[in-house]
């Protein structure tokens, strides 16, 4: 069993889209089902900078830092006779070579290589991510908002905060492609801030072979900063019944 890994979430930006649930369901392996909100699937990009990442018990100075990205969707999944909320992750990227090498081998989560360019002043952030194959390139600019905007399918900030708080269990296809593995992100506190986002590039979600015209639309942005966290391996994972069509 893997040891608990702890560290600091220096920055975690969530770029969220509302999408046609029937389209999204076709992109999921069974037994995962889309978790809808106001009739929409909620898909998105999680861009997270981790610092001081190390096995729990080691001093922070032994930890590593990395920029990471995940393309994911809110789902529900069966385990031990009940249905729980979580997220399914189609793709992960990182600039940390150790994570690229050992992800999906020594610990859950296959990670592709990517280059991250970040300018972050605190109130404003610009990011460009170039993936190894171009399939998950992202470019955006964002600034902090004082209050929640009513253009989202989440009517209140409390709604959106709770929706993402409960999705702390993340699952993805294992390296062999025929099983599921999972990690739980336990944040030792929970604090989000809304973002105004100018999205310039999202090659994964704007690819019409995955999401046909009018099947997806940007919904909202959120950010979290300076949060202590732990990663726990999930042992009770659902059994894959059919492989995802995406890699």
XYZ file of N, CA and C in Angstrom:
741
model
N 0.839 -1.195 0.000
C 0.000 0.000 0.000
C 0.873 1.244 0.000
N 0.500 2.245 -0.802
C 1.284 3.464 -0.893
C 1.174 4.281 0.390
N 2.270 4.954 0.774
C 2.179 5.849 1.922
C 1.366 7.083 1.566
N 0.818 7.728 2.586
C 0.134 9.001 2.379
C 1.162 10.046 1.960
N 0.819 10.830 0.942
C 1.695 11.889 0.454
C 1.066 13.232 0.826
N 1.877 14.133 1.366
C 1.344 15.428 1.760
C 2.130 16.551 1.101
N 1.557 17.731 1.111
C 2.227 18.875 0.509
C 1.369 20.115 0.599
N 1.687 21.078 -0.240
C 0.989 22.354 -0.259
C 0.453 22.622 -1.657
N -0.842 22.901 -1.760
C -1.407 23.385 -3.023
C -1.100 24.878 -3.080
N -0.068 25.245 -3.828
C 0.283 26.656 -3.947
C -0.769 27.416 -4.741
N -1.311 26.743 -5.757
C -2.328 27.355 -6.623
C -3.108 26.245 -7.305
N -4.422 26.366 -7.324
C -5.270 25.398 -8.018
C -6.375 26.144 -8.741
N -6.259 26.233 -10.059
C -7.258 26.904 -10.881
C -8.161 25.863 -11.532
N -9.458 26.099 -11.473
C -10.447 25.214 -12.084
C -11.172 25.971 -13.183
N -11.036 25.496 -14.427
C -11.744 26.057 -15.572
C -12.865 25.077 -15.915
N -14.099 25.495 -15.758
C -15.232 24.576 -15.827
C -16.134 24.867 -17.019
N -16.634 23.795 -17.619
C -17.509 23.876 -18.782
C -18.797 23.124 -18.482
N -19.898 23.573 -19.092
C -21.140 22.804 -19.080
C -21.272 22.115 -20.437
N -21.651 20.854 -20.415
C -21.645 20.066 -21.645
C -22.868 19.162 -21.710
N -23.163 18.714 -22.914
C -24.263 17.787 -23.163
C -23.950 16.457 -22.458
N -24.774 16.034 -21.504
C -24.454 14.804 -20.765
C -24.445 13.546 -21.621
N -25.254 13.516 -22.685
C -25.247 12.337 -23.554
C -23.920 12.214 -24.309
N -23.373 13.340 -24.734
C -22.077 13.334 -25.404
C -20.991 12.880 -24.439
N -21.017 13.436 -23.233
C -19.987 13.112 -22.248
C -20.065 11.652 -21.826
N -21.273 11.130 -21.670
C -21.416 9.743 -21.224
C -20.739 8.767 -22.180
N -20.766 9.083 -23.455
C -20.132 8.211 -24.450
C -18.616 8.187 -24.303
N -18.053 9.162 -23.606
C -16.611 9.264 -23.441
C -16.125 8.673 -22.125
N -17.044 8.041 -21.387
C -16.706 7.477 -20.085
C -16.699 5.955 -20.128
N -15.779 5.346 -19.393
C -15.853 3.889 -19.245
C -16.936 3.520 -18.246
N -17.577 2.414 -18.467
C -18.531 1.910 -17.489
C -17.755 1.367 -16.293
N -18.265 1.510 -15.061
C -19.635 1.860 -14.672
C -19.825 3.333 -14.299
N -18.926 4.249 -14.691
C -19.077 5.656 -14.338
C -20.260 6.269 -15.105
N -21.013 7.116 -14.408
C -22.101 7.856 -15.038
C -21.905 9.343 -14.769
N -22.359 10.153 -15.695
C -22.221 11.607 -15.576
C -23.019 12.115 -14.380
N -22.395 12.977 -13.594
C -23.085 13.667 -12.498
C -23.511 15.035 -13.024
N -24.787 15.229 -13.229
C -25.268 16.454 -13.862
C -25.640 17.518 -12.830
N -25.630 18.763 -13.297
C -26.117 19.885 -12.500
C -26.957 20.764 -13.419
N -28.199 21.000 -13.047
C -29.136 21.752 -13.883
C -29.223 21.178 -15.304
N -29.091 19.849 -15.401
C -29.216 19.176 -16.689
C -27.943 19.131 -17.519
N -26.830 19.634 -16.999
C -25.566 19.655 -17.740
C -24.522 18.759 -17.075
N -23.673 18.160 -17.898
C -22.443 17.556 -17.397
C -21.465 18.680 -17.081
N -20.688 18.520 -16.009
C -19.695 19.518 -15.632
C -18.312 18.923 -15.882
N -17.682 19.409 -16.941
C -16.334 18.966 -17.291
C -15.383 20.143 -17.072
N -14.097 19.851 -17.021
C -13.201 20.972 -16.775
C -11.734 20.628 -16.814
N -10.947 21.649 -16.505
C -9.499 21.557 -16.463
C -9.049 21.995 -15.079
N -8.296 21.152 -14.422
C -7.703 21.480 -13.130
C -6.222 21.744 -13.349
N -5.783 22.956 -13.051
C -4.379 23.341 -13.191
C -3.842 23.622 -11.798
N -2.925 22.795 -11.347
C -2.541 22.815 -9.947
C -1.021 22.831 -9.789
N -0.545 23.778 -8.988
C 0.867 23.798 -8.624
C 1.008 23.203 -7.230
N 1.811 22.143 -7.144
C 2.058 21.469 -5.880
C 3.476 21.780 -5.409
N 3.624 22.004 -4.126
C 4.934 22.251 -3.530
C 5.087 21.403 -2.270
N 6.345 21.170 -1.877
C 6.662 20.426 -0.656
C 6.040 19.026 -0.663
N 5.908 18.422 -1.847
C 5.246 17.128 -1.978
C 6.207 16.022 -1.555
N 5.814 15.253 -0.523
C 6.686 14.206 0.003
C 5.859 13.226 0.816
N 6.391 12.017 1.111
C 5.672 11.090 1.985
C 5.432 11.724 3.349
N 4.247 11.513 3.885
C 3.900 12.088 5.177
C 4.892 11.633 6.237
N 5.378 12.566 7.029
C 6.369 12.263 8.047
C 7.733 12.845 7.743
N 8.011 13.093 6.436
C 9.277 13.718 6.054
C 9.154 15.237 6.159
N 10.253 15.928 6.483
C 10.227 17.392 6.535
C 9.941 17.990 5.157
N 9.369 19.203 5.150
C 8.967 19.850 3.910
C 10.136 20.077 2.958
N 11.351 20.268 3.487
C 12.490 20.557 2.604
C 12.865 19.380 1.709
N 12.330 18.197 1.985
C 12.597 17.036 1.142
C 11.552 16.884 0.024
N 10.585 17.775 -0.013
C 9.521 17.666 -1.010
C 9.918 18.206 -2.369
N 9.114 17.884 -3.365
C 9.326 18.355 -4.730
C 8.181 19.283 -5.120
N 8.392 20.057 -6.178
C 7.368 20.955 -6.705
C 7.057 20.580 -8.150
N 5.828 20.875 -8.581
C 5.452 20.562 -9.964
C 4.247 21.383 -10.377
N 4.173 21.637 -11.695
C 2.962 22.172 -12.317
C 2.236 20.999 -12.962
N 0.925 20.941 -12.776
C 0.164 19.791 -13.242
C -1.173 20.228 -13.833
N -1.716 19.383 -14.706
C -2.997 19.672 -15.335
C -3.785 18.375 -15.495
N -5.093 18.449 -15.274
C -5.962 17.289 -15.471
C -7.228 17.714 -16.192
N -7.621 16.953 -17.192
C -8.902 17.135 -17.881
C -9.865 16.097 -17.311
N -10.969 16.559 -16.770
C -11.788 15.692 -15.931
C -13.273 16.009 -16.054
N -14.090 15.135 -15.449
C -15.540 15.288 -15.485
C -16.113 14.793 -14.167
N -17.128 15.484 -13.667
C -17.822 15.043 -12.464
C -18.650 13.801 -12.785
N -18.502 12.771 -11.948
C -19.182 11.492 -12.189
C -19.770 10.967 -10.894
N -20.542 9.903 -11.050
C -20.974 9.085 -9.931
C -20.565 7.655 -10.240
N -20.225 6.911 -9.174
C -19.714 5.556 -9.372
C -20.182 4.645 -8.254
N -20.393 3.358 -8.559
C -20.861 2.412 -7.540
C -19.687 1.756 -6.813
N -19.829 1.623 -5.493
C -18.853 0.878 -4.708
C -19.527 0.438 -3.407
N -19.369 -0.841 -3.094
C -19.932 -1.407 -1.857
C -21.424 -1.128 -1.700
N -22.154 -1.243 -2.810
C -23.597 -1.131 -2.756
C -24.156 0.273 -2.684
N -23.293 1.298 -2.800
C -23.779 2.672 -2.819
C -23.161 3.429 -3.980
N -23.781 4.550 -4.332
C -23.299 5.382 -5.430
C -22.709 6.658 -4.841
N -21.475 6.972 -5.229
C -20.762 8.102 -4.647
C -20.354 9.106 -5.735
N -20.161 10.373 -5.338
C -19.650 11.369 -6.291
C -18.130 11.312 -6.392
N -17.618 11.689 -7.557
C -16.176 11.744 -7.772
C -15.886 12.413 -9.097
N -14.687 12.235 -9.585
C -14.320 12.744 -10.907
C -13.596 11.650 -11.671
N -13.824 11.629 -12.980
C -13.033 10.763 -13.861
C -12.088 11.657 -14.650
N -10.831 11.241 -14.733
C -9.783 12.047 -15.363
C -9.378 11.386 -16.678
N -9.601 12.119 -17.778
C -9.223 11.594 -19.085
C -7.719 11.692 -19.332
N -7.132 12.822 -18.977
C -5.704 13.050 -19.236
C -5.084 13.839 -18.096
N -3.812 13.530 -17.809
C -3.012 14.300 -16.869
C -1.720 14.724 -17.539
N -1.282 15.933 -17.212
C 0.007 16.438 -17.678
C 0.805 16.972 -16.488
N 2.133 16.953 -16.597
C 2.991 17.502 -15.561
C 4.330 17.913 -16.166
N 5.015 18.849 -15.481
C 6.363 19.212 -15.895
C 7.415 18.516 -15.042
N 6.978 17.690 -14.086
C 7.893 16.992 -13.186
C 8.263 15.628 -13.778
N 9.536 15.469 -14.127
C 9.975 14.253 -14.824
C 9.812 13.001 -13.966
N 9.992 13.109 -12.663
C 9.795 11.943 -11.802
C 8.348 11.464 -11.852
N 7.417 12.404 -11.878
C 6.004 12.039 -11.942
C 5.678 11.437 -13.311
N 6.265 11.983 -14.381
C 6.072 11.415 -15.711
C 6.558 9.967 -15.764
N 7.683 9.704 -15.116
C 8.299 8.378 -15.189
C 7.569 7.344 -14.352
N 7.153 7.739 -13.152
C 6.618 6.752 -12.212
C 5.099 6.784 -12.081
N 4.425 7.819 -12.614
C 2.970 7.850 -12.562
C 2.357 6.699 -13.330
N 1.443 5.976 -12.701
C 0.848 4.797 -13.321
C 1.670 3.544 -13.124
N 2.839 3.703 -12.503
C 3.718 2.562 -12.235
C 3.917 2.380 -10.734
N 4.566 3.357 -10.096
C 4.755 3.270 -8.656
C 3.564 3.825 -7.885
N 2.805 4.701 -8.506
C 1.620 5.278 -7.872
C 0.570 5.536 -8.941
N -0.716 5.610 -8.567
C -1.784 5.794 -9.564
C -1.663 7.112 -10.314
N -2.042 7.079 -11.594
C -2.099 8.298 -12.388
C -1.025 8.390 -13.459
N -1.365 8.029 -14.687
C -0.450 8.209 -15.813
C -0.366 9.689 -16.141
N 0.844 10.224 -16.248
C 1.052 11.653 -16.526
C 1.852 11.830 -17.803
N 1.346 12.676 -18.702
C 2.057 13.036 -19.921
C 2.922 14.271 -19.664
N 3.924 14.444 -20.506
C 4.817 15.601 -20.380
C 4.162 16.843 -20.972
N 4.441 17.990 -20.357
C 3.940 19.262 -20.876
C 4.841 20.386 -20.394
N 4.805 21.493 -21.135
C 5.525 22.699 -20.748
C 4.516 23.715 -20.220
N 4.811 24.294 -19.058
C 3.922 25.246 -18.407
C 4.591 26.616 -18.365
N 3.890 27.613 -18.866
C 4.334 28.999 -18.769
C 3.319 29.747 -17.915
N 3.769 30.306 -16.783
C 2.850 30.881 -15.810
C 3.314 32.275 -15.414
N 2.385 33.208 -15.436
C 2.602 34.532 -14.857
C 1.478 34.768 -13.851
N 1.853 34.874 -12.593
C 0.867 34.918 -11.518
C 1.223 36.049 -10.554
N 0.380 37.082 -10.518
C 0.609 38.214 -9.624
C -0.214 38.109 -8.347
N -1.018 37.075 -8.240
C -1.920 36.936 -7.104
C -3.351 37.250 -7.491
N -3.607 38.465 -7.953
C -4.948 38.843 -8.401
C -5.186 38.489 -9.863
N -4.101 38.404 -10.638
C -4.219 38.071 -12.057
C -3.260 36.926 -12.390
N -3.697 36.089 -13.323
C -2.885 34.949 -13.719
C -3.023 34.705 -15.217
N -1.908 34.390 -15.853
C -1.888 33.968 -17.244
C -1.144 32.640 -17.312
N -1.718 31.699 -18.044
C -1.087 30.391 -18.178
C -1.191 29.893 -19.614
N -0.120 29.240 -20.038
C -0.125 28.526 -21.311
C 0.522 27.174 -21.077
N -0.184 26.131 -21.488
C 0.311 24.768 -21.343
C 0.391 24.140 -22.719
N 1.564 23.647 -23.055
C 1.777 22.957 -24.326
C 2.036 21.486 -24.015
N 1.095 20.641 -24.413
C 1.207 19.211 -24.148
C 2.118 18.544 -25.170
N 2.538 17.319 -24.861
C 3.522 16.633 -25.695
C 2.992 16.332 -27.087
N 1.659 16.159 -27.232
C 1.084 15.831 -28.536
C 0.113 16.895 -29.054
N -0.049 17.975 -28.300
C -0.954 19.041 -28.714
C -2.419 18.786 -28.426
N -2.749 17.621 -27.896
C -4.160 17.281 -27.691
C -4.785 17.960 -26.485
N -3.957 18.463 -25.571
C -4.506 19.102 -24.367
C -3.870 20.466 -24.128
N -3.534 21.185 -25.183
C -2.996 22.539 -25.027
C -4.058 23.456 -24.411
N -3.605 24.343 -23.529
C -4.498 25.284 -22.852
C -3.808 26.636 -22.768
N -4.578 27.701 -22.976
C -4.067 29.054 -22.798
C -5.218 29.929 -22.295
N -4.974 30.662 -21.193
C -6.017 31.522 -20.654
C -5.414 32.634 -19.812
N -6.212 33.658 -19.567
C -5.898 34.723 -18.622
C -7.087 34.860 -17.694
N -6.818 35.192 -16.427
C -7.908 35.276 -15.457
C -7.578 36.291 -14.380
N -8.622 36.804 -13.749
C -8.463 37.728 -12.638
C -9.495 37.402 -11.567
N -9.153 37.684 -10.327
C -10.044 37.371 -9.211
C -11.288 38.253 -9.242
N -12.410 37.680 -8.814
C -13.679 38.393 -8.730
C -14.074 38.576 -7.272
N -14.716 39.700 -6.983
C -15.154 39.968 -5.616
C -16.400 39.172 -5.264
N -17.231 38.842 -6.270
C -18.453 38.095 -5.989
C -18.783 37.180 -7.156
N -19.668 36.240 -6.921
C -20.047 35.222 -7.895
C -20.868 35.839 -9.027
N -20.591 35.390 -10.263
C -21.329 35.870 -11.431
C -22.529 34.964 -11.703
N -23.652 35.536 -12.093
C -24.870 34.754 -12.278
C -24.999 34.158 -13.685
N -23.898 34.131 -14.448
C -23.932 33.527 -15.782
C -23.692 32.021 -15.732
N -23.345 31.479 -14.576
C -23.053 30.063 -14.421
C -24.327 29.262 -14.200
N -24.251 27.953 -14.462
C -25.369 27.068 -14.115
C -25.451 26.865 -12.606
N -24.394 27.227 -11.880
C -24.439 27.219 -10.417
C -24.961 28.585 -9.975
N -26.125 28.622 -9.383
C -26.791 29.888 -9.102
C -26.127 30.668 -7.978
N -25.493 29.961 -7.041
C -24.830 30.638 -5.936
C -23.404 30.110 -5.794
N -22.572 30.902 -5.131
C -21.197 30.456 -4.889
C -21.163 29.258 -3.945
N -22.109 29.199 -3.020
C -22.186 28.051 -2.113
C -22.460 26.774 -2.891
N -23.292 26.850 -3.943
C -23.595 25.674 -4.775
C -22.340 25.151 -5.464
N -21.602 26.043 -6.098
C -20.435 25.599 -6.852
C -19.332 25.110 -5.922
N -19.177 25.762 -4.775
C -18.154 25.347 -3.823
C -18.424 23.944 -3.303
N -19.668 23.661 -2.948
C -20.014 22.345 -2.427
C -19.914 21.277 -3.511
N -20.285 21.606 -4.738
C -20.209 20.636 -5.837
C -18.780 20.152 -6.018
N -17.829 21.068 -6.011
C -16.439 20.669 -6.228
C -15.789 20.117 -4.966
N -16.260 20.519 -3.810
C -15.701 19.973 -2.572
C -15.958 18.472 -2.464
N -17.149 18.023 -2.904
C -17.484 16.615 -2.748
C -16.792 15.719 -3.779
N -16.215 16.313 -4.815
C -15.548 15.509 -5.838
C -14.070 15.316 -5.545
N -13.748 14.789 -4.357
C -12.343 14.675 -3.954
C -11.707 13.350 -4.350
N -12.497 12.411 -4.848
C -11.962 11.116 -5.288
C -11.834 11.112 -6.811
N -10.609 10.996 -7.297
C -10.343 11.035 -8.730
C -9.920 9.684 -9.270
N -10.525 9.290 -10.399
C -10.246 7.991 -10.996
C -9.768 8.166 -12.437
N -8.977 7.199 -12.889
C -8.510 7.215 -14.274
C -8.172 5.799 -14.690
N -8.009 5.618 -15.992
C -7.610 4.312 -16.500
C -6.158 4.032 -16.128
N -5.891 2.809 -15.732
C -4.537 2.417 -15.402
C -3.678 2.363 -16.664
N -2.387 2.220 -16.477
C -1.460 2.208 -17.604
C -1.798 1.113 -18.603
N -2.288 -0.030 -18.122
C -2.629 -1.134 -19.027
C -3.945 -0.903 -19.762
N -4.721 0.102 -19.320
C -5.946 0.463 -20.028
C -7.154 -0.393 -19.730
N -7.021 -1.422 -18.884
C -8.167 -2.297 -18.654
C -8.598 -2.351 -17.187
N -8.162 -1.398 -16.395
C -8.582 -1.321 -15.002
C -8.605 0.133 -14.556
N -9.195 0.363 -13.388
C -9.348 1.704 -12.835
C -8.450 1.853 -11.606
N -7.821 3.020 -11.469
C -7.080 3.330 -10.255
C -7.520 4.700 -9.755
N -7.306 4.963 -8.474
C -7.822 6.208 -7.933
C -6.976 6.776 -6.813
N -7.068 8.098 -6.651
C -6.432 8.822 -5.565
C -7.439 9.808 -4.982
N -7.415 9.947 -3.657
C -8.269 10.916 -2.984
C -7.441 12.115 -2.554
N -7.898 13.310 -2.936
C -7.252 14.550 -2.536
C -7.961 15.082 -1.299
N -7.286 15.030 -0.167
C -7.850 15.539 1.080
C -7.252 16.903 1.385
N -8.064 17.940 1.260
C -7.615 19.284 1.607
C -7.896 19.525 3.083
N -6.920 20.073 3.783
C -7.063 20.281 5.216
C -7.846 21.549 5.524
N -8.203 22.290 4.467
C -9.134 23.409 4.563
C -9.749 23.569 3.173
N -10.809 24.345 3.067
C -11.492 24.479 1.771
C -11.854 25.938 1.559
N -11.213 26.564 0.573
C -11.445 27.981 0.328
C -11.245 28.270 -1.144
N -12.333 28.660 -1.828
C -12.298 28.977 -3.244
C -12.593 30.454 -3.463
N -12.089 30.982 -4.584
C -12.377 32.345 -5.013
C -12.816 32.301 -6.471
N -13.872 33.027 -6.862
C -14.289 33.029 -8.273
C -13.309 33.784 -9.149
N -13.219 33.351 -10.415
C -12.336 33.961 -11.404
C -13.132 34.432 -12.610
N -12.728 35.565 -13.170
C -13.168 35.977 -14.502
C -12.127 35.461 -15.484
N -12.542 34.649 -16.450
C -11.603 33.928 -17.310
C -11.760 34.345 -18.766
N -10.628 34.604 -19.410
C -10.559 34.765 -20.864
C -9.860 33.521 -21.406
N -10.646 32.614 -21.943
C -10.100 31.355 -22.438
C -9.704 31.508 -23.901
N -8.434 31.257 -24.198
C -7.932 31.423 -25.555
C -7.801 30.080 -26.283
N -7.370 29.058 -25.561
C -7.159 27.743 -26.171
C -7.578 26.654 -25.206
N -8.302 25.664 -25.726
C -8.557 24.417 -25.006
C -8.737 23.331 -26.062
N -7.618 22.765 -26.501
C -7.665 21.867 -27.653
C -8.450 20.590 -27.373
N -8.504 20.156 -26.140
C -9.245 18.940 -25.794
C -10.753 19.165 -25.917
N -11.258 20.232 -25.286
C -12.703 20.457 -25.259
C -13.238 21.115 -26.523
N -12.367 21.781 -27.264
C -12.824 22.417 -28.498
C -12.561 21.553 -29.726
N -12.227 20.283 -29.518
C -12.066 19.329 -30.609
C -13.447 18.782 -30.978
N -13.963 19.071 -32.176
C -15.321 18.634 -32.537
C -15.473 17.125 -32.644
N -14.382 16.384 -32.746
C -14.505 14.926 -32.764
C -14.901 14.389 -31.391
N -14.627 15.158 -30.343
C -15.053 14.788 -28.998
C -16.368 15.496 -28.630
N -16.370 16.802 -28.856
C -17.516 17.631 -28.465
C -18.010 18.401 -29.696
N -19.032 17.895 -30.366
C -19.565 18.571 -31.549
C -20.029 19.995 -31.230
N -20.187 20.779 -32.273
C -20.615 22.171 -32.119
C -21.874 22.262 -31.269
N -21.886 23.237 -30.357
C -23.016 23.533 -29.472
C -23.206 22.508 -28.360
N -22.280 21.560 -28.204
C -22.430 20.562 -27.142
C -21.677 20.938 -25.877
N -20.878 22.023 -25.917
C -20.086 22.409 -24.756
C -19.918 23.927 -24.747
N -19.865 24.506 -23.532
C -19.725 25.950 -23.384
C -19.009 26.230 -22.073
N -18.135 27.234 -22.082
C -17.437 27.589 -20.849
C -18.450 28.077 -19.825
N -18.240 27.685 -18.545
C -19.195 28.038 -17.500
C -18.605 28.983 -16.457
N -17.495 28.624 -15.821
C -16.986 29.451 -14.730
C -15.550 29.087 -14.393
N -14.900 29.981 -13.663
C -13.546 29.746 -13.186
C -13.475 29.906 -11.680
N -12.577 29.135 -11.055
C -12.374 29.160 -9.608
C -10.891 29.017 -9.315
N -10.473 29.495 -8.161
C -9.076 29.328 -7.778
C -8.965 29.116 -6.273
N -7.972 28.336 -5.890
C -7.649 28.024 -4.505
C -6.153 28.257 -4.321
N -5.748 28.812 -3.179
C -4.333 29.107 -2.942
C -3.912 28.713 -1.526
N -2.668 28.254 -1.441
C -1.984 28.017 -0.177
C -2.806 27.122 0.751
N -3.067 25.916 0.274
C -3.864 24.958 1.032
C -3.050 23.694 1.275
N -2.910 23.296 2.525
C -2.261 22.030 2.842
C -3.159 20.872 2.405
N -2.521 19.794 1.950
C -3.325 18.683 1.443
C -2.592 17.370 1.613
N -3.341 16.286 1.413
C -2.781 14.934 1.421
C -3.383 14.143 0.263
N -2.584 13.223 -0.288
C -3.055 12.283 -1.301
C -3.138 10.897 -0.673
N -4.285 10.241 -0.813
C -4.486 8.888 -0.307
C -4.879 7.981 -1.468
N -4.217 6.845 -1.579
C -4.593 5.882 -2.607
C -5.970 5.300 -2.288
N -6.813 5.171 -3.310
C -8.142 4.586 -3.147
C -8.063 3.102 -3.484
N -8.382 2.280 -2.502
C -8.327 0.832 -2.720
C -9.633 0.281 -3.279
N -10.763 0.886 -2.890
C -12.066 0.399 -3.343
C -12.450 1.123 -4.625
N -11.958 0.626 -5.743
C -12.238 1.241 -7.036
C -13.251 0.399 -7.800
N -14.096 1.034 -8.610
C -15.064 0.269 -9.411
C -14.346 -0.554 -10.478
N -14.953 -1.647 -10.832
C -14.384 -2.514 -11.864
C -14.755 -1.984 -13.241
N -13.748 -1.780 -14.092
C -14.004 -1.265 -15.431
C -14.744 -2.314 -16.244
N -15.854 -1.895 -16.863
C -16.655 -2.797 -17.669
C -16.469 -2.566 -19.167
N -15.980 -1.379 -19.516
C -15.701 -1.068 -20.920
C -14.704 0.070 -20.944
N -13.713 -0.007 -21.826
C -12.648 0.985 -21.864
C -13.155 2.302 -22.418
N -12.545 3.397 -21.965
C -12.845 4.709 -22.509
C -12.308 4.820 -23.925
N -12.979 5.611 -24.773
C -12.500 5.784 -26.134
C -11.434 6.868 -26.222
N -11.185 7.561 -25.099
C -10.181 8.620 -25.091
C -8.947 8.190 -24.337
N -7.791 8.731 -24.717
C -6.556 8.482 -23.979
C -5.912 9.815 -23.671
